PDB file of C-alpha atoms and ligand atoms in Angstrom:
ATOM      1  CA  UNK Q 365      20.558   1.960   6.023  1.00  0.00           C
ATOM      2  CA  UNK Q 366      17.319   3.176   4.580  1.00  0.00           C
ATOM      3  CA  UNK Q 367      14.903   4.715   7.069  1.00  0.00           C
ATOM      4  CA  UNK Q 368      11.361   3.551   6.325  1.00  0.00           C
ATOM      5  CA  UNK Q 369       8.253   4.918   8.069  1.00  0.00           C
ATOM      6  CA  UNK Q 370       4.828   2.451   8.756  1.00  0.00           C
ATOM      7  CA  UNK Q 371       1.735   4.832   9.269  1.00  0.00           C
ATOM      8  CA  UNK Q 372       0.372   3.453  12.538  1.00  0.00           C
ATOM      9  CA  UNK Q 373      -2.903   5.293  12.751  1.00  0.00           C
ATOM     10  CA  UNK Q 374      -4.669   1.961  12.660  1.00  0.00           C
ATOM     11  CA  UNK Q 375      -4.524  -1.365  11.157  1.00  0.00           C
ATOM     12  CA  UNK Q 376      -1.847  -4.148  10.095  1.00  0.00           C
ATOM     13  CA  UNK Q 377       1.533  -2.111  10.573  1.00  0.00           C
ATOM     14  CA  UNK Q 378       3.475  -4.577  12.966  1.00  0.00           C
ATOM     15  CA  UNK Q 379       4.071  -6.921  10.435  1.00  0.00           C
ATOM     16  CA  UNK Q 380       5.580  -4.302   8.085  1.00  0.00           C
ATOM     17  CA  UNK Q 381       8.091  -3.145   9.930  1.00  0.00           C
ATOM     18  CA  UNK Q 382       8.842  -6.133  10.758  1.00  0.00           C
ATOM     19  CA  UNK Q 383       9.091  -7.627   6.729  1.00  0.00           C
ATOM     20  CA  UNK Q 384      11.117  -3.871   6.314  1.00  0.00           C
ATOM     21  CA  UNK Q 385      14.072  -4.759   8.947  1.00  0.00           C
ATOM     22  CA  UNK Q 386      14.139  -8.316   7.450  1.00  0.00           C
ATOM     23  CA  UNK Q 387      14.669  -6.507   4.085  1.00  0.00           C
ATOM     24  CA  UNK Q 388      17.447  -4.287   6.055  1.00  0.00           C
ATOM     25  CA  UNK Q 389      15.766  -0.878   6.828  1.00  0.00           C
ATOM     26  CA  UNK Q 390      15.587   0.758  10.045  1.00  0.00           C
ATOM     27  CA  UNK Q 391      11.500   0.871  10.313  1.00  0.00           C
ATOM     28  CA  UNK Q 392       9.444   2.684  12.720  1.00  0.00           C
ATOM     29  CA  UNK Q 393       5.805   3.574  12.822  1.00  0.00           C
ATOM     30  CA  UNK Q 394       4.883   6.764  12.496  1.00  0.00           C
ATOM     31  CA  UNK Q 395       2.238   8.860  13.350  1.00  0.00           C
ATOM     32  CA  UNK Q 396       2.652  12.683  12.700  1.00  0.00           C
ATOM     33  CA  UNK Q 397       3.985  15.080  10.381  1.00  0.00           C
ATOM     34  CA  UNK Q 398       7.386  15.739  11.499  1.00  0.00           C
ATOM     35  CA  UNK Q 399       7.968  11.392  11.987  1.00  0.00           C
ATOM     36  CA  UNK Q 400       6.344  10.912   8.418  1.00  0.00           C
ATOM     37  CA  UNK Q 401       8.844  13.565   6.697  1.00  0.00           C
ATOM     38  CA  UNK Q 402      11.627  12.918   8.315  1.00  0.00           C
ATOM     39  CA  UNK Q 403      12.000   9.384   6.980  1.00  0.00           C
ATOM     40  CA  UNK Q 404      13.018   8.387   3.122  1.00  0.00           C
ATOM     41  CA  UNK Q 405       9.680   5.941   2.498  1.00  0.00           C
ATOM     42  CA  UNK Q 406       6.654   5.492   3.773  1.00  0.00           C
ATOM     43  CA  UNK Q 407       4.170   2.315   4.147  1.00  0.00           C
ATOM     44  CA  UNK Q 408       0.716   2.553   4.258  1.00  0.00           C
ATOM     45  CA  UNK Q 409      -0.269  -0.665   5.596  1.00  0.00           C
ATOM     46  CA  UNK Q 410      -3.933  -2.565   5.440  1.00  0.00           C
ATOM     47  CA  UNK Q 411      -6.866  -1.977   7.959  1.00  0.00           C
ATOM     48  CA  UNK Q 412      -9.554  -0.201   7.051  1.00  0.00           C
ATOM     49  CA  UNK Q 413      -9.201   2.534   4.811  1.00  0.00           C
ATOM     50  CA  UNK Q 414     -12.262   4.854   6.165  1.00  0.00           C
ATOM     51  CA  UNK Q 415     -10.622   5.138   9.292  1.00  0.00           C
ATOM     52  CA  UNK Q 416      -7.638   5.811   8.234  1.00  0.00           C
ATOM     53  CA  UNK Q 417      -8.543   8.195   5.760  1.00  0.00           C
ATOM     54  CA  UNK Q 418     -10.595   9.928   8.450  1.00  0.00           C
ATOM     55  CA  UNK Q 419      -7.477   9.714  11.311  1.00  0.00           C
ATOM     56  CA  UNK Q 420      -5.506  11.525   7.985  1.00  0.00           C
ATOM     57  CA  UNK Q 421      -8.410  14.385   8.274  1.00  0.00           C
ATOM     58  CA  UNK Q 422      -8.515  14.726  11.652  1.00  0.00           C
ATOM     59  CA  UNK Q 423      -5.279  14.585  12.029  1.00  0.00           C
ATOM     60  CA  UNK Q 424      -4.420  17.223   9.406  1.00  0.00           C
ATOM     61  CA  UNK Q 425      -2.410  15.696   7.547  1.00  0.00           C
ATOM     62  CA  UNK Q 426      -4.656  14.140   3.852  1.00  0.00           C
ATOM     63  CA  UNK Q 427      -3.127  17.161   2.408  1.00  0.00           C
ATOM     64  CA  UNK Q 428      -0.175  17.784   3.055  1.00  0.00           C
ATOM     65  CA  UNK Q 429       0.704  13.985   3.085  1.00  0.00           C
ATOM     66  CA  UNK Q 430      -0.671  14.058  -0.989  1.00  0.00           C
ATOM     67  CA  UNK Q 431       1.553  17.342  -1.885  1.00  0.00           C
ATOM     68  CA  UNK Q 432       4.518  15.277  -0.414  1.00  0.00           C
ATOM     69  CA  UNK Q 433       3.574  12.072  -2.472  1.00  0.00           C
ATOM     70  CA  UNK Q 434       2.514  13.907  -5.459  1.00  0.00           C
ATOM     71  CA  UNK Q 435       6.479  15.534  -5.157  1.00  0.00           C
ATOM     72  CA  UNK Q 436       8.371  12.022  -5.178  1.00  0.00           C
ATOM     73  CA  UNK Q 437       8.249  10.916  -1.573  1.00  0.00           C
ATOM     74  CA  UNK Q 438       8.733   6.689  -1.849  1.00  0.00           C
ATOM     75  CA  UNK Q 439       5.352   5.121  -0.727  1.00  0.00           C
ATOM     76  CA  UNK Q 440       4.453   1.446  -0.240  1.00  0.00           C
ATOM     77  CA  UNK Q 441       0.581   1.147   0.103  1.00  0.00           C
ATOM     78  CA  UNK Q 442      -1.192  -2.686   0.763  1.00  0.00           C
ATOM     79  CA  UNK Q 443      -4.654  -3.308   0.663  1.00  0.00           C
ATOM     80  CA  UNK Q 444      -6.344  -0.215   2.470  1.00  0.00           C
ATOM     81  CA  UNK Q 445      -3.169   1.536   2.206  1.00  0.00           C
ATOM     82  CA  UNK Q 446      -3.755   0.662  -1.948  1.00  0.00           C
ATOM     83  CA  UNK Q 447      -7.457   2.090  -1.791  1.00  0.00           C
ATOM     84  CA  UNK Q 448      -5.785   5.357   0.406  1.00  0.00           C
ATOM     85  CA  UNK Q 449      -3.916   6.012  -2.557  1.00  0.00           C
ATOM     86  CA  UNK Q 450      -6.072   5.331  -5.393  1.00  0.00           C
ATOM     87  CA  UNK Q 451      -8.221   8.163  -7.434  1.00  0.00           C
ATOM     88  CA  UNK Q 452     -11.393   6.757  -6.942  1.00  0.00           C
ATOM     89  CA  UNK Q 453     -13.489   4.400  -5.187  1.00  0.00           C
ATOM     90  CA  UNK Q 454     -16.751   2.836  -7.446  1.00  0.00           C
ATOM     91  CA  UNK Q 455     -19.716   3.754  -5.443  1.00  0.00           C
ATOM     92  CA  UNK Q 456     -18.069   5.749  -2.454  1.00  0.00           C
ATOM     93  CA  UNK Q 457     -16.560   8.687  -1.673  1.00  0.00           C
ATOM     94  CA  UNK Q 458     -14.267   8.714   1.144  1.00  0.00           C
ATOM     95  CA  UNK Q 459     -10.967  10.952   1.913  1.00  0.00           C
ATOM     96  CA  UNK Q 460      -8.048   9.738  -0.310  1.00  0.00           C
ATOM     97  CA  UNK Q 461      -4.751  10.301  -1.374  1.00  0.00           C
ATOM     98  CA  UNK Q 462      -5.742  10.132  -4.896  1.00  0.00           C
ATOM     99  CA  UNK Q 463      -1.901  10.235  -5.927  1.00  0.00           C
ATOM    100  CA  UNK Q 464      -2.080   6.612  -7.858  1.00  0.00           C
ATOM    101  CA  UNK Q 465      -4.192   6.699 -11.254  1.00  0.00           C
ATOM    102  CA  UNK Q 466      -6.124   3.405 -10.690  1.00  0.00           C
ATOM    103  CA  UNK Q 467      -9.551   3.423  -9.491  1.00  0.00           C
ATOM    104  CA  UNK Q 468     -10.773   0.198  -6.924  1.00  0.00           C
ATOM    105  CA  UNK Q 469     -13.703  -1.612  -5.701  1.00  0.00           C
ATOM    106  CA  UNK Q 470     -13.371  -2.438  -2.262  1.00  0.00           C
ATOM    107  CA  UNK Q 471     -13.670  -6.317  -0.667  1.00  0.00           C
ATOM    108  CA  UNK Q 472     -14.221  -7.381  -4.239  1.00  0.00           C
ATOM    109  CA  UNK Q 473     -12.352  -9.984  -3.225  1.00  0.00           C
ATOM    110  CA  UNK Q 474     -14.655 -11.357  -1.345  1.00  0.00           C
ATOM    111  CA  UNK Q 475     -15.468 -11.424   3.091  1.00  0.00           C
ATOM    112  CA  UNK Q 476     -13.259 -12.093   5.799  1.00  0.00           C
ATOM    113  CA  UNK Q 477     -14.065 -15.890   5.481  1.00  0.00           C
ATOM    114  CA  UNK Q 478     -13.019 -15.814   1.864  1.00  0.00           C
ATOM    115  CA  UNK Q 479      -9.467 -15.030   2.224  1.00  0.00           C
ATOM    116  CA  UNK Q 480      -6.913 -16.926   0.352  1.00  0.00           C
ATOM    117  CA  UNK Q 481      -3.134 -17.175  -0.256  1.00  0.00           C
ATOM    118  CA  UNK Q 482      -1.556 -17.573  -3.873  1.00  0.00           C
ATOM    119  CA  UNK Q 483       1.637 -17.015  -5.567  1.00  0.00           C
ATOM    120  CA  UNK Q 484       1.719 -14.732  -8.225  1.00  0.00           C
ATOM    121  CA  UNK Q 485       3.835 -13.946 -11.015  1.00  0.00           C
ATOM    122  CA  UNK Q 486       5.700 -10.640 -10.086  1.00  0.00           C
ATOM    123  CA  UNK Q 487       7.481  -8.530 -13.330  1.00  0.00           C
ATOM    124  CA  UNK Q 488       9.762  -6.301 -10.430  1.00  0.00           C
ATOM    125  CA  UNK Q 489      11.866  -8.367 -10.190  1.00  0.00           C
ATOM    126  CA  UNK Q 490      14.038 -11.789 -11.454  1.00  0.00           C
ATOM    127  CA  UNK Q 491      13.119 -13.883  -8.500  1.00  0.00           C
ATOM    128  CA  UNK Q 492       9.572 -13.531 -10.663  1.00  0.00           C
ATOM    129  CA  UNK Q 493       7.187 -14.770  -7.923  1.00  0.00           C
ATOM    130  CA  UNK Q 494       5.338 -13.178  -4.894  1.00  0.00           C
ATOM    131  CA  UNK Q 495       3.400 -14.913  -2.046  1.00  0.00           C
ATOM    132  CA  UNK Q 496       0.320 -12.924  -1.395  1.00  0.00           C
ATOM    133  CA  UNK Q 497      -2.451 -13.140   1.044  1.00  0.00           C
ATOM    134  CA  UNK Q 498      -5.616 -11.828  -0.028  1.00  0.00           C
ATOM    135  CA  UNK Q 499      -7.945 -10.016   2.965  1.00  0.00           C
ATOM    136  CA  UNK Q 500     -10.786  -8.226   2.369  1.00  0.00           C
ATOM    137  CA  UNK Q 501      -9.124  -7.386  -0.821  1.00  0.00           C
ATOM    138  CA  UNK Q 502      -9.963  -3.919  -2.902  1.00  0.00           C
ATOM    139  CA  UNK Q 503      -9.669  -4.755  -6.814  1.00  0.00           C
ATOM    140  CA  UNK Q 504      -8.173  -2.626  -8.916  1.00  0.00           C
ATOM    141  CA  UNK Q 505     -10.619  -1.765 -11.850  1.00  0.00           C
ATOM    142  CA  UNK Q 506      -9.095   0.911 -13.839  1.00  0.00           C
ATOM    143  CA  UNK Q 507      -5.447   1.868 -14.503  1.00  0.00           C
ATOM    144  CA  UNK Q 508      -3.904   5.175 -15.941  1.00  0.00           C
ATOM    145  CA  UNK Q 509      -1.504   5.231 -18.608  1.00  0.00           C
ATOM    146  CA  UNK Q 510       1.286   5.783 -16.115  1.00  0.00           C
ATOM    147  CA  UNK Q 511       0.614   2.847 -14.079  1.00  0.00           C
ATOM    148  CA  UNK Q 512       3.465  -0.089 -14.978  1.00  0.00           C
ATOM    149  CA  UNK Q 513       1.405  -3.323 -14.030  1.00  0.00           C
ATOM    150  CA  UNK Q 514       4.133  -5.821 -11.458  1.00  0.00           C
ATOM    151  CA  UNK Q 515       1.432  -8.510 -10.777  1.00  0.00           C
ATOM    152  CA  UNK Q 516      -1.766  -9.527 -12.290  1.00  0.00           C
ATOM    153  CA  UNK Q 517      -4.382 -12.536 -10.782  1.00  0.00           C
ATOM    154  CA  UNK Q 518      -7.600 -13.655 -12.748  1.00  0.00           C
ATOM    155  CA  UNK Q 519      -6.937 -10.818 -15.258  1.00  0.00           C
ATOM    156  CA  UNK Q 520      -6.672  -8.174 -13.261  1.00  0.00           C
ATOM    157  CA  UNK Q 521      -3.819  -6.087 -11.877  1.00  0.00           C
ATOM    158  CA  UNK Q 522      -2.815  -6.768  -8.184  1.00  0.00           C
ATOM    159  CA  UNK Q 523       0.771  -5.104  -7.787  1.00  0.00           C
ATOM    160  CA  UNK Q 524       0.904  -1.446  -9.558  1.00  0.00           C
ATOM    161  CA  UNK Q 525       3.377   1.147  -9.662  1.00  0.00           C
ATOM    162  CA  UNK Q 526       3.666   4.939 -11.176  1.00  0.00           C
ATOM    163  CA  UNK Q 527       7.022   6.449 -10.691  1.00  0.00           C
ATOM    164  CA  UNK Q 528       7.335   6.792  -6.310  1.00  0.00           C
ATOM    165  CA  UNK Q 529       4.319   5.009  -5.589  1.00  0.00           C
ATOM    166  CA  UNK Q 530       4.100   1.332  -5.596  1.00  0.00           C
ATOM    167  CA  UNK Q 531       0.798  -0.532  -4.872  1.00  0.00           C
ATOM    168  CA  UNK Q 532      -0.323  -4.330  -3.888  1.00  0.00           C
ATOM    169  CA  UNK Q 533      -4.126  -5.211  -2.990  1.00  0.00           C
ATOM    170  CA  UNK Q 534      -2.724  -7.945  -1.123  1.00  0.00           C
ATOM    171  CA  UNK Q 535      -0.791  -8.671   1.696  1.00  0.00           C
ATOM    172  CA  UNK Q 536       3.202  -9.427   1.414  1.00  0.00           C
ATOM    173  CA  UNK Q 537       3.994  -8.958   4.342  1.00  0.00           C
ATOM    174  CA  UNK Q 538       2.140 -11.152   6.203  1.00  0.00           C
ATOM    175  CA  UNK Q 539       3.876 -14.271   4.232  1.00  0.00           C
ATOM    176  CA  UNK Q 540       7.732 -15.290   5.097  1.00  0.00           C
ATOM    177  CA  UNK Q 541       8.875 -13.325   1.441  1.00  0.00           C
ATOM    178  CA  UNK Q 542      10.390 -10.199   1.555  1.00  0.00           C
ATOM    179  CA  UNK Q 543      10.371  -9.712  -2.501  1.00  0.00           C
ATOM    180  CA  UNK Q 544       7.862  -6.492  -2.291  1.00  0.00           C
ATOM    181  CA  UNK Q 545       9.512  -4.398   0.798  1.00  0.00           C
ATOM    182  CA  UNK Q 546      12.781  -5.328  -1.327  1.00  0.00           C
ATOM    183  CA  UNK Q 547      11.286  -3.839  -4.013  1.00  0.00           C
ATOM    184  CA  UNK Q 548      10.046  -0.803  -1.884  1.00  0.00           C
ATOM    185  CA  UNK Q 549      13.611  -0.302  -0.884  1.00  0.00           C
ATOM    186  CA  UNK Q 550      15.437   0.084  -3.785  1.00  0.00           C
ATOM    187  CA  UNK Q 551      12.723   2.735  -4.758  1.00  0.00           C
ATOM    188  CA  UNK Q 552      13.845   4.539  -2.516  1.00  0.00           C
TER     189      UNK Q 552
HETATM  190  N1  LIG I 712     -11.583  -3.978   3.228  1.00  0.00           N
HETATM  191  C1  LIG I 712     -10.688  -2.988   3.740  1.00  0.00           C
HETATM  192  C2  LIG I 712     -11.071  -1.604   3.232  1.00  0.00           C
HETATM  193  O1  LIG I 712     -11.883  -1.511   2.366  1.00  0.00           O
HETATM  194  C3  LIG I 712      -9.273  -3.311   3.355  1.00  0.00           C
HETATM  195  C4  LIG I 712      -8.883  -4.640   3.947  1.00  0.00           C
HETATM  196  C5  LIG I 712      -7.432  -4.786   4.239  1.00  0.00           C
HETATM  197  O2  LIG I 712      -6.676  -3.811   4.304  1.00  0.00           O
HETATM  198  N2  LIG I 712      -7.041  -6.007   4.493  1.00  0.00           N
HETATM  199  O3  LIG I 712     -10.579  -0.636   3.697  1.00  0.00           O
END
């Protein structure tokens, strides 16, 4: 059984581990450095990526978490945990991963009020589609040449991955589909 760790500094990680152990991992949230490493994957769930990225500082561990994605560690980010890993954010600097080469624009997507659920096309795997809830959603507005685009909506990609590091700006785990986390797994 795959052992999956859900940071838990803050935000949406209940629902991932739950999606995760309905894929068939053993999930737990995790919080330090020792818990992080000592699991095969990690999730970066959605909340608010400021705080998070500032929890990472003051917790110690922004760089030492991007050496170990940067070497191959398996990492799942949604939403804020999307933006976490990104390069750059247009207009703002806040701490980041900067391990994924696509640069976002945070709640692009629209407020809080203006959240919506779709089904998109997904290229990961045959099943083809994804459910996806859209939150406060970051879009993704530049892609590097390593970046394999899974799922696209109005023109633009929504589901990215480069090598160990897969990315949504939506939510899949808050629908009843456990395609992504599937996905996740057998990256890892
Ligand atoms: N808007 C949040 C941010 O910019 C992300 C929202 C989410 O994770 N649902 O960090």
């Amino acid at each position: 059984m795959k052992s999956i760790g859900v940071l838990a500094l803050q935000g949406g990680f209940d629902p991932h581990l739950r999606a995760l152990r309905k894929a068939g991992a053993d999930a737990r949230p995790v919080k330090t450095w020792d818990e992080i490493r000592g699991r095969q994957g990690l999730v970066i769930p959605g909340g608010e990526s400021t705080t998070i990225g500032k929890l990472l500082v003051l917790h110690g561990l922004l760089d030492s978490l991007k050496e170990l994605l940067g070497d191959g560690f398996p990492v799942f980010g949604t939403c804020a945990g999307l933006i976490l890993l990104s390069q750059r954010v247009v207009g703002r600097e806040q701490p980041l991963l900067g391990v994924l080469d696509v640069d976002v624009a945070r709640n692009a997507y629209g407020r809080q009020t203006e959240s919506f659920e779709t089904s998109l096309p997904f290229e990961g795997t045959e099943k083809g589609s994804v459910p996806a809830v859209f939150i406060r959603a970051p879009q993704i507005v530049r892609t590097g040449p390593g970046v394999q685009i899974l799922s696209v909506y109005e023109d633009l990609p929504v589901c990215v991955r480069q090598k160990n590091i897969l990315a949504a700006a939506f939510h899949p785990e808050l629908t009843d589909s456990a395609v992504l986390h599937d996905y996740f797994l057998s990256l890892v």
